Short mmCIF file of C-alpha atoms and ligand atoms in Angstrom, two decimals:
data_model
loop_
_atom_site.label_atom_id
_atom_site.label_comp_id
_atom_site.label_asym_id
_atom_site.label_seq_id
_atom_site.Cartn_x
_atom_site.Cartn_y
_atom_site.Cartn_z
CA ASP A 1 248.03 91.03 46.72
CA ALA A 2 248.82 88.86 49.73
CA GLU A 3 247.69 91.52 52.19
CA ASP A 4 244.19 91.32 50.85
CA GLY A 5 243.73 87.70 51.88
CA PRO A 6 242.80 84.82 49.63
CA SER A 7 241.07 85.47 46.34
CA ARG A 8 239.85 88.86 47.40
CA LEU A 9 240.62 90.56 44.15
CA ARG A 10 238.85 90.14 40.83
CA GLN A 11 235.64 88.87 42.34
CA ARG A 12 232.16 89.51 41.15
CA ILE A 13 229.61 89.25 43.94
CA VAL A 14 225.85 89.13 43.55
CA ALA A 15 223.51 89.03 46.55
CA LYS A 16 219.81 88.41 45.93
CA GLY A 17 216.87 88.19 48.29
CA SER A 18 214.63 90.38 50.40
CA ASN A 19 216.22 93.15 52.50
CA VAL A 20 219.84 92.19 51.87
CA PRO A 21 221.92 93.73 54.68
CA PRO A 22 224.85 95.91 53.64
CA HIS A 23 228.16 94.08 53.35
CA CYS A 24 231.08 94.92 55.61
CA ASP A 25 234.45 96.11 54.37
CA THR A 26 236.31 95.39 57.60
CA PHE A 27 235.92 93.01 60.55
CA ASN A 28 235.97 96.11 62.78
CA GLU A 29 232.60 97.23 61.43
CA LEU A 30 231.06 94.10 62.94
CA VAL A 31 231.94 95.30 66.42
CA GLU A 32 230.09 98.59 65.86
CA ARG A 33 227.18 97.24 63.85
CA TYR A 34 226.50 93.94 65.59
CA GLN A 35 228.32 94.30 68.92
CA MET A 36 230.64 91.48 67.98
CA SER A 37 233.05 90.93 70.87
CA THR A 38 236.50 92.46 70.65
CA LEU A 39 237.87 89.10 71.80
CA LEU A 40 236.66 87.57 68.52
CA LEU A 41 238.16 90.50 66.63
CA SER A 42 241.53 90.00 68.29
CA ASN A 43 241.39 86.25 67.62
CA LEU A 44 240.90 87.08 63.94
CA THR A 45 243.85 89.45 63.71
CA GLN A 46 246.01 87.12 65.78
CA HIS A 47 245.49 84.44 63.15
CA GLY A 48 246.27 86.78 60.28
CA TYR A 49 242.71 87.45 59.22
CA THR A 50 243.03 91.19 58.69
CA HIS A 51 240.47 91.74 55.91
CA PRO A 52 237.29 89.83 55.10
CA THR A 53 237.18 87.96 51.80
CA GLY A 54 234.28 88.58 49.42
CA ILE A 55 232.05 85.82 50.73
CA GLN A 56 232.91 86.88 54.29
CA SER A 57 232.05 90.55 53.73
CA TYR A 58 228.61 89.59 52.37
CA GLY A 59 227.89 86.39 54.27
CA ILE A 60 228.81 87.46 57.79
CA PRO A 61 226.33 90.39 58.06
CA ILE A 62 223.58 88.23 56.54
CA LEU A 63 224.09 85.51 59.15
CA LEU A 64 224.47 88.05 61.97
CA GLU A 65 221.05 89.40 60.99
CA SER A 66 219.65 85.90 61.58
CA ARG A 67 218.87 85.33 57.92
CA ASP A 68 219.01 82.05 56.04
CA LEU A 69 221.73 81.94 53.40
CA ALA A 70 222.79 80.02 50.31
CA ALA A 71 226.42 80.94 49.68
CA ILE A 72 228.21 79.89 46.54
CA SER A 73 231.87 80.82 46.41
CA PRO A 74 234.90 79.10 44.89
CA THR A 75 237.25 76.86 46.85
CA GLY A 76 239.83 78.79 48.86
CA THR A 77 237.75 81.94 49.34
CA GLY A 78 237.26 81.53 53.10
CA LYS A 79 233.80 80.03 53.34
CA THR A 80 234.55 78.42 56.72
CA LEU A 81 235.04 81.72 58.55
CA SER A 82 231.97 83.11 56.76
CA TYR A 83 229.78 80.92 58.95
CA LEU A 84 231.91 80.18 62.00
CA LEU A 85 232.43 83.82 62.91
CA PRO A 86 228.76 84.89 62.88
CA VAL A 87 227.62 81.68 64.56
CA ILE A 88 230.10 82.08 67.41
CA ALA A 89 229.31 85.81 67.65
CA SER A 90 225.57 85.10 67.77
CA LEU A 91 225.92 82.51 70.50
CA GLY A 92 227.45 85.11 72.80
CA SER A 93 229.46 83.98 75.77
CA PRO A 94 229.37 80.38 76.99
CA SER A 95 229.48 81.51 80.61
CA SER A 96 227.35 84.65 80.49
CA SER A 97 224.46 84.63 82.91
CA ALA A 98 222.71 87.08 80.58
CA ASN A 99 222.63 84.32 78.03
CA SER A 100 219.61 82.21 78.81
CA ASP A 101 220.75 79.61 76.28
CA ALA A 102 223.91 78.81 78.23
CA GLY A 103 223.98 75.18 79.25
CA ALA A 104 221.19 74.33 76.86
CA GLY A 105 223.12 71.65 75.02
CA VAL A 106 224.08 71.71 71.36
CA ARG A 107 223.25 75.18 70.01
CA ALA A 108 224.94 75.07 66.63
CA ILE A 109 225.85 72.29 64.26
CA VAL A 110 227.97 72.21 61.12
CA VAL A 111 227.52 69.22 58.85
CA ALA A 112 230.28 68.35 56.40
CA PRO A 113 230.63 65.44 54.01
CA THR A 114 234.03 64.08 55.05
CA ARG A 115 235.97 63.47 58.24
CA GLU A 116 238.91 65.52 56.93
CA LEU A 117 236.76 68.55 56.21
CA ALA A 118 235.06 68.28 59.60
CA HIS A 119 238.50 68.19 61.17
CA GLN A 120 239.55 71.41 59.38
CA ILE A 121 236.33 73.14 60.42
CA HIS A 122 236.87 72.04 64.01
CA ASN A 123 240.39 73.51 63.98
CA GLU A 124 239.14 76.84 62.61
CA CYS A 125 236.50 76.89 65.29
CA LEU A 126 239.06 76.31 68.05
CA LYS A 127 241.13 79.26 66.77
CA LEU A 128 238.16 81.61 66.82
CA ALA A 129 236.95 80.46 70.19
CA GLN A 130 240.28 80.97 71.96
CA GLY A 131 239.88 82.62 75.34
CA ARG A 132 236.38 81.36 76.03
CA LYS A 133 235.25 78.04 77.41
CA TRP A 134 233.19 76.85 74.48
CA ARG A 135 232.47 73.18 74.14
CA ILE A 136 233.37 72.46 70.54
CA VAL A 137 232.89 68.85 69.65
CA LEU A 138 233.97 67.03 66.55
CA PHE A 139 231.56 64.20 65.86
CA SER A 140 233.97 62.46 63.61
CA LYS A 141 231.70 59.52 62.99
CA ALA A 142 228.83 61.87 62.25
CA SER A 143 230.97 63.87 59.89
CA ALA A 144 232.34 60.81 58.21
CA ALA A 145 228.92 59.29 58.22
CA THR A 146 227.52 61.14 55.27
CA LEU A 147 230.06 59.66 52.92
CA ALA A 148 231.46 56.73 54.84
CA ASP A 149 230.19 53.20 55.00
CA LYS A 150 226.61 52.45 55.77
CA ALA A 151 227.37 50.90 59.17
CA THR A 152 228.88 54.18 60.40
CA ARG A 153 225.97 56.23 59.09
CA ASP A 154 223.50 53.93 60.77
CA LYS A 155 225.29 54.41 64.10
CA VAL A 156 224.90 58.18 63.90
CA VAL A 157 221.29 58.03 62.90
CA ALA A 158 220.69 55.55 65.72
CA SER A 159 222.31 57.92 68.24
CA LEU A 160 219.98 60.70 67.04
CA ARG A 161 216.99 58.41 67.45
CA SER A 162 218.01 57.25 70.90
CA GLY A 163 218.47 60.83 72.05
CA GLY A 164 222.23 60.28 72.39
CA LEU A 165 222.73 63.48 70.45
CA GLU A 166 220.16 66.05 71.48
CA LEU A 167 219.65 68.58 68.70
CA ASN A 168 216.36 70.11 69.82
CA ASN A 169 218.01 73.35 70.94
CA VAL A 170 220.11 73.88 67.83
CA ARG A 171 219.70 77.50 66.61
CA HIS A 172 222.21 77.43 63.75
CA LEU A 173 222.53 74.64 61.21
CA ILE A 174 225.20 74.89 58.52
CA LEU A 175 225.73 72.50 55.63
CA ASP A 176 229.24 72.88 54.24
CA GLU A 177 230.08 71.52 50.78
CA ALA A 178 226.35 71.26 50.45
CA ASP A 179 226.50 70.05 46.86
CA ARG A 180 227.85 66.76 48.19
CA MET A 181 225.02 66.30 50.69
CA LEU A 182 221.92 67.62 48.93
CA ASP A 183 220.56 65.77 45.91
CA SER A 184 222.79 62.80 46.73
CA GLU A 185 222.32 59.38 48.24
CA PHE A 186 223.22 60.94 51.59
CA PHE A 187 220.32 63.34 51.72
CA PRO A 188 218.20 60.99 53.86
CA GLN A 189 220.83 61.31 56.62
CA VAL A 190 220.82 65.09 56.30
CA GLU A 191 217.05 64.99 56.56
CA GLU A 192 217.26 63.03 59.80
CA ILE A 193 219.57 65.67 61.27
CA LEU A 194 217.20 68.40 60.04
CA ALA A 195 214.27 66.65 61.64
CA ALA A 196 216.14 66.31 64.94
CA CYS A 197 216.78 70.08 64.93
CA SER A 198 213.26 70.76 66.11
CA HIS A 199 213.59 74.21 67.68
CA PRO A 200 211.12 76.65 66.06
CA THR A 201 213.74 79.36 65.57
CA ILE A 202 216.62 77.91 63.65
CA GLN A 203 218.88 79.65 61.21
CA LYS A 204 219.98 77.52 58.27
CA ALA A 205 222.70 78.10 55.73
CA VAL A 206 224.32 76.14 52.96
CA PHE A 207 227.82 76.76 51.64
CA SER A 208 229.29 75.33 48.48
CA ALA A 209 231.70 76.03 45.66
CA THR A 210 229.01 75.02 43.20
CA LEU A 211 225.31 74.32 43.54
CA PRO A 212 223.93 72.35 40.59
CA ALA A 213 220.23 72.79 39.82
CA GLY A 214 219.04 69.73 41.76
CA ALA A 215 220.97 70.64 44.90
CA GLU A 216 219.93 74.29 44.59
CA LYS A 217 216.28 73.32 44.45
CA MET A 218 216.65 71.22 47.61
CA ALA A 219 218.52 74.02 49.35
CA MET A 220 215.74 76.49 48.54
CA GLN A 221 213.15 74.09 49.98
CA MET A 222 215.15 73.80 53.18
CA LEU A 223 215.82 77.54 53.64
CA ASP A 224 213.38 80.20 54.84
CA ASP A 225 213.33 83.48 52.86
CA PRO A 226 217.01 82.97 52.02
CA ILE A 227 219.52 85.38 50.61
CA ARG A 228 221.59 83.89 47.82
CA VAL A 229 225.14 85.13 47.46
CA VAL A 230 227.23 84.11 44.48
CA VAL A 231 230.90 84.92 44.23
CA GLY A 232 232.43 84.46 40.81
CA LEU A 233 236.09 84.78 40.10
CA LYS A 234 236.73 87.09 37.18
CA ASP A 235 239.08 85.97 34.46
CA THR A 236 242.61 87.11 35.08
P1 ADP B 301 236.84 77.50 51.32
O1 ADP B 301 236.02 76.79 52.33
O2 ADP B 301 236.08 78.60 50.61
O3 ADP B 301 237.51 76.58 50.34
P2 ADP B 301 238.57 78.03 53.55
O4 ADP B 301 237.56 78.47 54.53
O5 ADP B 301 239.07 76.64 53.68
O6 ADP B 301 238.03 78.26 52.06
O7 ADP B 301 239.77 79.08 53.59
C1 ADP B 301 240.88 78.96 52.71
C2 ADP B 301 242.14 79.51 53.39
O8 ADP B 301 242.05 80.92 53.54
C3 ADP B 301 242.37 78.96 54.79
O9 ADP B 301 243.74 78.68 54.93
C4 ADP B 301 241.96 80.10 55.69
O10 ADP B 301 242.66 80.05 56.91
C5 ADP B 301 242.32 81.32 54.88
N1 ADP B 301 241.48 82.49 55.15
C6 ADP B 301 240.15 82.52 55.29
N2 ADP B 301 239.70 83.76 55.49
C7 ADP B 301 240.78 84.56 55.49
C8 ADP B 301 240.98 85.99 55.65
N3 ADP B 301 239.94 86.81 55.84
N4 ADP B 301 242.24 86.47 55.59
C9 ADP B 301 243.28 85.62 55.39
N5 ADP B 301 243.18 84.28 55.24
C10 ADP B 301 241.94 83.75 55.27
MG1 MG B 302 235.36 74.88 52.60
#
């Protein structure tokens, strides 16, 4: 059913953790429940996102309630929007004087294992942010750094150390395709980013299609009282 969005049917969804917030059946509900801006809602519909996918209907309320999240959902089920929408909604308006965080530097960071993936995430983010003057920056060397050559990785880590990339006001940290960054030779670089995100209130979430035991254990160490959502595709 094309109208239902990608892989929305035949899914089995399990959410575990303390005080799991109710899932949403429509994007509209987010406006009522969480005062999500109608601009974001119209950006969604304008880009053909009429109904939330399974991971979106569970993941978005969890992140909007400032909870940590481990989300496991198959490829193509819309994980990107599951974190970009609540992060952008939580940040509020870039120009609002009511928002004391405005102008405070980097407030959210998404880490992805390849340049190509980072590029796709950046494009999704630009779509959602249309109509507002967000500064959305693709650190292509940073994104490539986790899997690219050592020289590139060292450059990124050096820029963190020299204060070239201030992350001490980051309130949302997302690891996408987390199975490729946790429990891998690249984890030391992830750890450096984590360490640079020194603000006491930081929401963390990991997204992945699969989370093998080793990576899962590392995710659970990183997350604070997380909710774990698993989406399984039922056999057709
Ligand atoms: P994943 O990260 O889980 O592999 P993506 O976030 O890359 O999935 O999304 C897969 C595709 O589905 C993308 O083309 C995206 O634009 C589209 N998509 C995501 N959410 C929706 C939605 N709610 N309705 C329609 N299309 C969607
Ligand atoms: Mg993805």
